[in-house]
Short mmCIF file of C-alpha atoms in Angstrom, two decimals:
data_model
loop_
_atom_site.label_atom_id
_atom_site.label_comp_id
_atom_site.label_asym_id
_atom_site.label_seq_id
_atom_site.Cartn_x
_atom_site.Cartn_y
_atom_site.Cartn_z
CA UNK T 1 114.64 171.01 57.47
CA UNK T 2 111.00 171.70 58.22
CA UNK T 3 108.27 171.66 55.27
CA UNK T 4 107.17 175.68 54.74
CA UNK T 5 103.50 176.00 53.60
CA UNK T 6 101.59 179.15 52.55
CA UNK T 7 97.68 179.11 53.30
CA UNK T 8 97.26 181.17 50.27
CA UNK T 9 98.83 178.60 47.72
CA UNK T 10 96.13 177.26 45.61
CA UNK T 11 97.63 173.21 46.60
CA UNK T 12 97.94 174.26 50.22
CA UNK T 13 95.24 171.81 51.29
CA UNK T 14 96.48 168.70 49.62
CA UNK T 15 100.14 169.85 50.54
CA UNK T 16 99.07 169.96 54.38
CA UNK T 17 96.84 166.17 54.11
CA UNK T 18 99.72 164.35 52.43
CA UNK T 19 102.23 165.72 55.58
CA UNK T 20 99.51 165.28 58.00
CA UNK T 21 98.69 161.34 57.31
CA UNK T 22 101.98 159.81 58.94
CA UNK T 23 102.34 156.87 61.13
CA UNK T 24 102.90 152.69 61.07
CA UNK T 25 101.00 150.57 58.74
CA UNK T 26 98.90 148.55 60.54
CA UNK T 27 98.37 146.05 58.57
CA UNK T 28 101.84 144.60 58.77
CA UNK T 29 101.18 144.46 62.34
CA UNK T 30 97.65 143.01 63.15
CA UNK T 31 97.64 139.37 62.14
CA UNK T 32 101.13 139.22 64.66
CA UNK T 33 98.66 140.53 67.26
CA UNK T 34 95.66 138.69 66.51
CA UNK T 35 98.07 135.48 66.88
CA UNK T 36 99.33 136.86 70.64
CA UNK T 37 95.69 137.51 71.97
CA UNK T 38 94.35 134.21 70.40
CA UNK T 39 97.23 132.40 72.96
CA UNK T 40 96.28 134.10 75.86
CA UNK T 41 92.82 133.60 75.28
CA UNK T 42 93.51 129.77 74.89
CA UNK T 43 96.70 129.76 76.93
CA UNK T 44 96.46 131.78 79.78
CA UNK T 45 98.93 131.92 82.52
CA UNK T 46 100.85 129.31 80.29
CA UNK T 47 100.95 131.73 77.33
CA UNK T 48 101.98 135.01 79.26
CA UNK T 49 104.96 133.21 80.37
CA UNK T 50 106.09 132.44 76.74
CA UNK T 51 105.14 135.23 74.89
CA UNK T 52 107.21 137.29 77.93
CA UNK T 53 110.17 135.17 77.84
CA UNK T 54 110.40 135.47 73.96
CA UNK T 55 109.17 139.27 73.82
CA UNK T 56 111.03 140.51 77.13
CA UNK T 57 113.71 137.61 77.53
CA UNK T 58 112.96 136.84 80.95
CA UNK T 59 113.25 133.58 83.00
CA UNK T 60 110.34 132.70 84.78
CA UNK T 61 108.03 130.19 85.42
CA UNK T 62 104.75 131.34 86.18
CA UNK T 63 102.84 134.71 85.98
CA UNK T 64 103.23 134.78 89.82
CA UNK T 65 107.05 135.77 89.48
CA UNK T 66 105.86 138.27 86.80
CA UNK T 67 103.75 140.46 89.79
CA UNK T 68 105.52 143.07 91.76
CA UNK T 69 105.79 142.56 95.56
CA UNK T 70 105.18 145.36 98.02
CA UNK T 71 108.52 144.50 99.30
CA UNK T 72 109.77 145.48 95.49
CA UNK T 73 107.26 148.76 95.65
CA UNK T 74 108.86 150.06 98.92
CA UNK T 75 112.38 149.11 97.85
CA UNK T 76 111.30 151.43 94.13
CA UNK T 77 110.57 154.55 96.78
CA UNK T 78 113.78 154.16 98.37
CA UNK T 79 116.14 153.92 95.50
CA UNK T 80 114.86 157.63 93.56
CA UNK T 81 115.92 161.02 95.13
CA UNK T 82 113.86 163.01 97.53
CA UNK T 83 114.38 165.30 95.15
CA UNK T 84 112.42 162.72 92.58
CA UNK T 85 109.93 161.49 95.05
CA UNK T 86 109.03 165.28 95.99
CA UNK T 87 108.24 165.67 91.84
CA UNK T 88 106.21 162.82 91.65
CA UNK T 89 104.12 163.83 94.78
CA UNK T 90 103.83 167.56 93.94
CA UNK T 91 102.80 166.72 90.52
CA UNK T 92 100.33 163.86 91.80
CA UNK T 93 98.60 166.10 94.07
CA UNK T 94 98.37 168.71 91.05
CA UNK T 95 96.69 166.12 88.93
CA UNK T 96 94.58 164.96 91.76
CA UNK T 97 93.13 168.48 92.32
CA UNK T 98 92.32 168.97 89.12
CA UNK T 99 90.64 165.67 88.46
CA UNK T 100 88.33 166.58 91.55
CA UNK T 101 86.92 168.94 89.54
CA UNK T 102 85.74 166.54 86.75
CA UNK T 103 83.83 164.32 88.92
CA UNK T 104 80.23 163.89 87.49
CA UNK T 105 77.54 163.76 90.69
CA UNK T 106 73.78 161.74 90.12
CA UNK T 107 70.78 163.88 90.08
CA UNK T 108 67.10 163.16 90.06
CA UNK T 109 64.27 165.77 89.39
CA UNK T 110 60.53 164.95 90.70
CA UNK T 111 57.39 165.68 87.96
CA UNK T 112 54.15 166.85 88.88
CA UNK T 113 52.61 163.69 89.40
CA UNK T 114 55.46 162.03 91.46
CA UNK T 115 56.91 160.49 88.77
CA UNK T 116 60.97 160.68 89.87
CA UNK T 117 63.84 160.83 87.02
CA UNK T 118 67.32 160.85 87.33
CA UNK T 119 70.69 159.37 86.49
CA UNK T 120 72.74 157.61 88.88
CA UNK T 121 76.86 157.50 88.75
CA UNK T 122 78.92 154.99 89.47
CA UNK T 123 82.56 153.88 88.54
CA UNK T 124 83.73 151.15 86.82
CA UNK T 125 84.64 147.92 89.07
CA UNK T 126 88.15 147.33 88.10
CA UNK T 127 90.78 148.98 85.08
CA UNK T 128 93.78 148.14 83.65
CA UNK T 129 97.05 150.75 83.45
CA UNK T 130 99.33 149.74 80.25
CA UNK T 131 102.33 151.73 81.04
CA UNK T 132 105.46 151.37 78.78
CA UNK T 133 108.79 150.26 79.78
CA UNK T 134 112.26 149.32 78.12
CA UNK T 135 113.75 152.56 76.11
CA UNK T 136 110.74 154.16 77.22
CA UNK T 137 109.99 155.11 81.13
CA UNK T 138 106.90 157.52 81.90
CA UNK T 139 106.25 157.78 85.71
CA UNK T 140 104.07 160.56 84.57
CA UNK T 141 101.58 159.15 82.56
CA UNK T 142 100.91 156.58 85.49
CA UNK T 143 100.22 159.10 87.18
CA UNK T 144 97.95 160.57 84.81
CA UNK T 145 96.22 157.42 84.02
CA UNK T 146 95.76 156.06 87.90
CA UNK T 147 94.88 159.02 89.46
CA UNK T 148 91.65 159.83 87.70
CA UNK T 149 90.30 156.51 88.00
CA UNK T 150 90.94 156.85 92.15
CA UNK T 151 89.00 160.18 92.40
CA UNK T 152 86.84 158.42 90.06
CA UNK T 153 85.97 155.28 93.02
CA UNK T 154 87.37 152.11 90.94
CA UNK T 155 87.78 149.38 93.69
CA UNK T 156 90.79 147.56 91.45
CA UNK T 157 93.30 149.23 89.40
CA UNK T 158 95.49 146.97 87.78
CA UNK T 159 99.12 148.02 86.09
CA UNK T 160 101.36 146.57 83.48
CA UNK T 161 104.43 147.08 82.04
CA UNK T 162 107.00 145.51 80.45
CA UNK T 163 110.53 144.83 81.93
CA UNK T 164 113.23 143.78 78.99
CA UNK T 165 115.60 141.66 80.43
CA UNK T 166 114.29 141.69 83.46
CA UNK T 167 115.79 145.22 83.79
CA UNK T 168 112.92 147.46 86.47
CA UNK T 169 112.50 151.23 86.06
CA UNK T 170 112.31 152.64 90.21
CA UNK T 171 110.43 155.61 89.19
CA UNK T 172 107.50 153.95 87.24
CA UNK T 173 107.20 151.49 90.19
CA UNK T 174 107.69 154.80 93.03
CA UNK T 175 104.92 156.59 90.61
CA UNK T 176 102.82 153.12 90.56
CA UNK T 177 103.26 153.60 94.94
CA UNK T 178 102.25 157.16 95.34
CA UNK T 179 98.93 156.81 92.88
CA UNK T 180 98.16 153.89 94.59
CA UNK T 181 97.62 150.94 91.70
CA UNK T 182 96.85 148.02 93.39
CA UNK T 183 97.68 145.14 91.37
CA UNK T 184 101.26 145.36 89.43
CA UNK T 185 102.34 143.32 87.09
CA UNK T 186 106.10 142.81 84.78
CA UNK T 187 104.49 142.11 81.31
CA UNK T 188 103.80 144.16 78.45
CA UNK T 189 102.97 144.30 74.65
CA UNK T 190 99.71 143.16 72.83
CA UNK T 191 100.04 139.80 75.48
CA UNK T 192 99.57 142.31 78.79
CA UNK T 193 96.15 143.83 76.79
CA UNK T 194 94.98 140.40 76.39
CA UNK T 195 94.94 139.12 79.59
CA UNK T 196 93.74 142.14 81.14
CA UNK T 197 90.84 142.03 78.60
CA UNK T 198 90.16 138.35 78.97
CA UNK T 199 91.72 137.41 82.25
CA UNK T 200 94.13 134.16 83.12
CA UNK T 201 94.66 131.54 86.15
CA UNK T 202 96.32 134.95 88.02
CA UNK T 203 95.19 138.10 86.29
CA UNK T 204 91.38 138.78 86.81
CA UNK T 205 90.67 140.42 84.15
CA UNK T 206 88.94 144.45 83.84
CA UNK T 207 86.31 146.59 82.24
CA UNK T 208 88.47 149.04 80.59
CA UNK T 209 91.78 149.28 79.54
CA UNK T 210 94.11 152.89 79.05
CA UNK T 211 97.29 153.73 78.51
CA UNK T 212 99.34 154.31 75.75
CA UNK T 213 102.06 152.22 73.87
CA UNK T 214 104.10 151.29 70.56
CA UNK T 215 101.81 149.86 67.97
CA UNK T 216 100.80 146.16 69.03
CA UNK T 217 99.55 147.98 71.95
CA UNK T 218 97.46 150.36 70.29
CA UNK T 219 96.38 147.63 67.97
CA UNK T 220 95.78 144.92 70.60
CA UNK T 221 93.56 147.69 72.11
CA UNK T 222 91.12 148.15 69.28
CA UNK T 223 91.56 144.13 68.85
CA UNK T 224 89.46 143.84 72.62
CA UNK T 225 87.31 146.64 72.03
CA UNK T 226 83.61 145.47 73.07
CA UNK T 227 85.09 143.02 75.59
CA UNK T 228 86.33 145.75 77.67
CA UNK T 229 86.39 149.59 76.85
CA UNK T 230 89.10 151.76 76.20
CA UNK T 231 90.49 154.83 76.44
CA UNK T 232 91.14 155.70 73.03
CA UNK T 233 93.78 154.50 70.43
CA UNK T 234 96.94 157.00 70.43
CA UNK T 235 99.05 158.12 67.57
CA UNK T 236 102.44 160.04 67.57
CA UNK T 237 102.74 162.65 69.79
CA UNK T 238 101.77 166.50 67.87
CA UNK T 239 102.11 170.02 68.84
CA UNK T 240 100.33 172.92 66.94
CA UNK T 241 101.68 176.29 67.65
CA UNK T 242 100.60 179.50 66.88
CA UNK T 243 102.33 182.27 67.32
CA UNK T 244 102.08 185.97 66.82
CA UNK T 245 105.37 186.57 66.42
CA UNK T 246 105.67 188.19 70.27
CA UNK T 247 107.17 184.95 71.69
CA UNK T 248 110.98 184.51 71.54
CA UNK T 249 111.95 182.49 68.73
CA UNK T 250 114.32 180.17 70.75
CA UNK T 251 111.22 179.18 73.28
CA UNK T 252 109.30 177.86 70.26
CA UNK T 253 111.69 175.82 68.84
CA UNK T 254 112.41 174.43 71.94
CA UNK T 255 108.62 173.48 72.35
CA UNK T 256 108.67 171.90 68.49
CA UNK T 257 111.74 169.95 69.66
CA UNK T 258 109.82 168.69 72.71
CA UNK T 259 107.32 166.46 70.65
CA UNK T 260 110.01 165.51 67.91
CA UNK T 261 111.95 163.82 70.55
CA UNK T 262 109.67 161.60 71.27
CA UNK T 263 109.10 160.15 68.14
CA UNK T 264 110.63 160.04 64.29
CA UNK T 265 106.89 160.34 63.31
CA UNK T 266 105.89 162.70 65.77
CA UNK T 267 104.55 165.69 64.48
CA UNK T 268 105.36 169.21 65.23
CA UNK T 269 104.35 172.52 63.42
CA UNK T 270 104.29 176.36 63.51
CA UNK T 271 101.52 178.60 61.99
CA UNK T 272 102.58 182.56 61.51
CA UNK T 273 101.60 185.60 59.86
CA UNK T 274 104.62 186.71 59.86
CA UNK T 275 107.66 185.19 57.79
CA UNK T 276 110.77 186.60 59.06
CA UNK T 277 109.40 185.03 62.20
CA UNK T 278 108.99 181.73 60.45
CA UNK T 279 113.04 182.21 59.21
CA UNK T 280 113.86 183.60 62.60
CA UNK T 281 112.74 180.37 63.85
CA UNK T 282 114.06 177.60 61.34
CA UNK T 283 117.84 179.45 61.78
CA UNK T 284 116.52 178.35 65.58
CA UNK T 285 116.25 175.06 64.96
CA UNK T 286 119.64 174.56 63.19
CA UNK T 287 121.53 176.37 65.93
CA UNK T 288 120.35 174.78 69.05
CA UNK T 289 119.87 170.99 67.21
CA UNK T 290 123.31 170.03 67.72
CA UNK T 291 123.35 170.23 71.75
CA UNK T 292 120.16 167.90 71.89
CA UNK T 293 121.06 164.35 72.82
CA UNK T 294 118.15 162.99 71.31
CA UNK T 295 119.35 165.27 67.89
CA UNK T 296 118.78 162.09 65.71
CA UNK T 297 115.30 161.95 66.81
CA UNK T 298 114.57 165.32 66.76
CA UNK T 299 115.87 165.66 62.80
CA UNK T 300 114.63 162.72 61.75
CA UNK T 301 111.18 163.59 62.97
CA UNK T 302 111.33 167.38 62.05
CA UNK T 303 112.55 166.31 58.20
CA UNK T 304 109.56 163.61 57.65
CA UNK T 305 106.66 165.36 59.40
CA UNK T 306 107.65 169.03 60.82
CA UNK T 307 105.87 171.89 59.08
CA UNK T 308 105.93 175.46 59.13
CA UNK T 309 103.03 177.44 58.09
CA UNK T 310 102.17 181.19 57.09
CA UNK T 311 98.84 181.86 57.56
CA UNK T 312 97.26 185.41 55.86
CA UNK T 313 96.46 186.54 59.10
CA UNK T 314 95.82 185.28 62.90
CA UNK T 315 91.59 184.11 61.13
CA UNK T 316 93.04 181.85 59.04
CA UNK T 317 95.70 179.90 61.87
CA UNK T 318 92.98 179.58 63.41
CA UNK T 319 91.37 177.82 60.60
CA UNK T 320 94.13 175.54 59.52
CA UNK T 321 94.13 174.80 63.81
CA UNK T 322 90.75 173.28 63.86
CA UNK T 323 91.37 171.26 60.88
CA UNK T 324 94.15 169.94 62.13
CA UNK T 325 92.69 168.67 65.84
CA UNK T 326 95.77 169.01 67.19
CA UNK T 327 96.57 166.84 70.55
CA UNK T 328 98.86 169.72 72.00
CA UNK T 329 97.97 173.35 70.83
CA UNK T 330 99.96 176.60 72.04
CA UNK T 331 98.69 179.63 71.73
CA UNK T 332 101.74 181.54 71.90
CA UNK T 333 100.31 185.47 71.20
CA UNK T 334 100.06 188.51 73.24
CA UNK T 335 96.53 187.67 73.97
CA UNK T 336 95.23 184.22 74.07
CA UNK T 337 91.94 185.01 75.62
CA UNK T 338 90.94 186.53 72.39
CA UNK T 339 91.29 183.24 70.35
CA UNK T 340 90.22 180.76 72.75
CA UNK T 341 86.69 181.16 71.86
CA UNK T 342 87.50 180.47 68.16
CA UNK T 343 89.16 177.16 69.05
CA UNK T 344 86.53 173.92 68.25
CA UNK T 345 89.22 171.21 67.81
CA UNK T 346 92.26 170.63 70.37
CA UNK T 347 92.95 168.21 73.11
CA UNK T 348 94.48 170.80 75.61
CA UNK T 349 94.78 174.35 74.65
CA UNK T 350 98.04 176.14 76.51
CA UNK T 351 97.55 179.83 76.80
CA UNK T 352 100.24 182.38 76.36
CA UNK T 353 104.03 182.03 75.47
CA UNK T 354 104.59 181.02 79.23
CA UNK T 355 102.44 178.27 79.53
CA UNK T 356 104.83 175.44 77.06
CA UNK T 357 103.27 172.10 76.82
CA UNK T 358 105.99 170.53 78.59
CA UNK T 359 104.27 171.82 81.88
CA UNK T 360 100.74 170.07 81.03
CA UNK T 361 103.25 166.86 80.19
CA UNK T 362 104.08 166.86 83.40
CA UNK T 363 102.72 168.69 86.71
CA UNK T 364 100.06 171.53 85.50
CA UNK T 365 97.18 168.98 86.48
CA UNK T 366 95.11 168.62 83.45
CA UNK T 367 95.32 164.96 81.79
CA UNK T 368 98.21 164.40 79.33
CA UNK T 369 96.58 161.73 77.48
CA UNK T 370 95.17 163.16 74.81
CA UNK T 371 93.61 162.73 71.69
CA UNK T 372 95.85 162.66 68.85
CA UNK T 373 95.78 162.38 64.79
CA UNK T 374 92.75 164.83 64.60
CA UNK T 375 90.62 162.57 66.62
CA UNK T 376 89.95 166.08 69.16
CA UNK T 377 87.25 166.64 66.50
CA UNK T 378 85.14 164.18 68.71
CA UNK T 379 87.10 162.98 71.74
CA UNK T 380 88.60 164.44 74.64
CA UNK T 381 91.25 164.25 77.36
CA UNK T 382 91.35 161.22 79.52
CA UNK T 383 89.60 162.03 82.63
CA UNK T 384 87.91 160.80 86.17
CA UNK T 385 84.42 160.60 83.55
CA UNK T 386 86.48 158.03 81.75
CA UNK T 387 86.31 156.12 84.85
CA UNK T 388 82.70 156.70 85.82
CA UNK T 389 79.70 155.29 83.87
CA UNK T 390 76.27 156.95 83.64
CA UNK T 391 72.50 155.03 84.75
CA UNK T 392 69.41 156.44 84.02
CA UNK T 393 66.84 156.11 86.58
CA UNK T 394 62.84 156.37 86.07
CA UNK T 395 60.50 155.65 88.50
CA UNK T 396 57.08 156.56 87.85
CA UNK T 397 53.92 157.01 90.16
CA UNK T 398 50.86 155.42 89.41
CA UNK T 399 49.63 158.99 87.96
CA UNK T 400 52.26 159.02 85.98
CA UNK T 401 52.74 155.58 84.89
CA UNK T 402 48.73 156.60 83.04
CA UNK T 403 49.85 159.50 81.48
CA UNK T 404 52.57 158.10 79.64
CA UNK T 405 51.23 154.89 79.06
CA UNK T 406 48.92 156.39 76.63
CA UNK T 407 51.83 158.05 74.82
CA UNK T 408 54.09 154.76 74.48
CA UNK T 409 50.92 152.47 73.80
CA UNK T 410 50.37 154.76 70.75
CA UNK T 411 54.02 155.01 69.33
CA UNK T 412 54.18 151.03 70.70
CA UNK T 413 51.11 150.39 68.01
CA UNK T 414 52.75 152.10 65.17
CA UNK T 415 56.33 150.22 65.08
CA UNK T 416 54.31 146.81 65.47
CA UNK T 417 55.21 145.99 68.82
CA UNK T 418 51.97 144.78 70.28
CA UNK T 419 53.63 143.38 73.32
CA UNK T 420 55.14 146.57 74.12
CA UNK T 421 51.89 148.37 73.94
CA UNK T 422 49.87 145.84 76.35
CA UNK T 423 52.55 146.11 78.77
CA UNK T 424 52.24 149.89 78.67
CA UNK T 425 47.90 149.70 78.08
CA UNK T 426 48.46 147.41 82.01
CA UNK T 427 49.43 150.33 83.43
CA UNK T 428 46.48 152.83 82.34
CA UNK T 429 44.09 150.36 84.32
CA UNK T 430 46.19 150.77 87.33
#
């Protein structure tokens, strides 16, 4: 079912490109969402309404009957299980914890001559949550996307999701209520991006937008790029796992099966040493397929994009791991410790056969939203930084305003810029 690939083939390196480019075309997709934002640039309120009643086939008039009440938020908390609601707020205060820890503080340093430098911190003034809906429900990635920004300080954080036929998912909304997004609203698809990037009559709009979705999303995203900033633009869901061989076969297939049901082009793959491990775990996959109710998925996704690798030794996994980036990597060996210094590349690294990637999905506390299609080779998880931005602060004394005006007058002279080099020349008379 899955592709097997040997590191020591001579075409192993064009074998593992070809099965690692996967995905949509774009281009079938971008004029269709250059059309939606150009309406709700020029449309507004007007064109939200249409674009939702064709997209989501709902009846409404006005954006206003598209925006959740509090009434509708409290009613969302009542309908789950305490069971639910105890989830949601155990995993929220996880995530919260953690995302105290990435807070970035301003700092200043004083020179000699009482010349004060520095960088002050501040968070953005307002974002937008795109959170999916229909087929698709993910209370936790609200979670993950909202409560960063909080710890972070944003004054407005603004949510959207889509509600086909008018049909509400009471977790999302309870999730929504216990991170504390302020402004909700029913509408989804390249149409929601838009008109949090540009605004309408109702929706002010933000200063950056996160959250993942299908493909208009993503592509509406990089559409509005420079307006407003983003988090990043996702791919299918991945998992990298290496394994020694130590961890029971059945828990790694399991963890392969847990991105390949999200997606038919999600990606999921297994570097080894050892073979009879690899075989140990393909017989895996065959025997415990059948009892998955999202099978279809799982196969589908496992028979286009699924590989397992054997590497020459535990060196060269790692190896084929940092040239793959990998959004989700397991290190499933007796000793993880030992590799993690090796690892360059790798949105979240899970340590040990106990820790499966299903727990950072959901409640371990570091951000789920993650880079994906090898983009960890220069990006990072989502985090409260995300949600902070960075100003540099110089204030110089008169002692020090001479003693670099010198410097800058010179450097001022050589690129031409005579202005530049009075302005700085001012300060040497004092």
């Amino acid at each position: 079912m899955m592709e097997r690939l040997d590191t020591s083939d001579a075409n192993f390196a064009v074998s593992l490109e070809r099965l690692l480019q996967g995905g949509a075309d774009d281009r079938r997709y971008q004029q269709v969402v250059d059309d939606i934002i150009r309406q709700v640039r020029t449309g507004g309120d007007q064109a939200v309404v249409e674009l939702t009643r064709k997209f989501d086939r709902l009846t409404v008039s006005s954006v206003a009957e598209l925006a959740v009440t509090p009434e509708q938020r409290t009613r969302a908390m009542r309908n789950i299980s305490p069971q639910l609601s105890s989830a949601l707020e155990q995993a929220a205060e996880r995530i919260r914890t953690y995302a105290e820890h990435q807070k970035i503080d301003s700092w200043h340093y004083k020179e000699e001559d009482g010349t004060i430098l520095g960088q002050q911190v501040t968070p953005l003034d307002s974002v937008g949550v795109y959170v999916p809906g229909g087929t698709a429900a993910y209370p936790s990635s609200v979670l993950m996307n909202v409560i960063p920004a909080h710890v972070a300080g944003v004054d407005r954080i603004v949510m959207v999701v889509p509600t086909p036929d008018g049909v509400v998912n009471d977790v999302v909304l309870a999730a929504a209520d216990i991170a504390g997004v302020h402004e909700i609203y029913r509408i989804g698809g390249a149409q929601a991006v838009a008109a949090l990037a540009y605004g309408t009559e109702t929706i002010a709009p933000v200063d950056k937008i996160v959250g993942p979705g299908n493909i208009f999303v993503a592509l509406a995203k990089r559409q509005v790029f420079g307006r407003v900033g983003i988090d990043m633009i996702a791919g299918p869901s991945e998992i990298l796992i290496i394994c020694d061989g130590t961890t029971r076969p059945d828990w790694v297939v399991m963890d392969l099966f847990s991105q390949a049901e999200h997606d038919v082009l999600a990606q999921s793959i297994l570097v080894c040493p050892d073979p009879d491990y690899l075989d140990q775990v393909e017989v895996g996959i065959e025997r415990l397929l059948p009892d998955m109710p999202r099978r279809d998925t799982i196969r589908q996704s496992l028979e286009n994009r699924g590989i397992l690798i054997r590497a020459v030794d535990m060196e060269d996994a790692i190896v084929v791991a940092n040239k793959i980036a990998a959004e989700h990597l397991e290190l499933s060996v007796a000793d993880p410790q030992a590799l993690l210094p090796k690892i360059r590349n790798a949105g979240a690294i899970f340590m040990g056969a106990f820790s499966t990637e299903v727990l950072g999905d959901y409640c371990a506390g570091p951000n789920h939203i993650l880079p994906t299609s090898g983009t960890a080779r220069f990006s990072s998880p989502l985090g409260v930084y995300d949600f902070q931005k960075r100003s540099s602060i110089i204030h110089c004394s008169p002692d020090g305003a001479k003693r670099l005006a010198g410097v800058a007058s010179t450097l001022a002279h050589g690129e031409g810029l005579v202005a530049h080099a009075r302005a700085a020349e001012m300060r040497l008379k004092g």
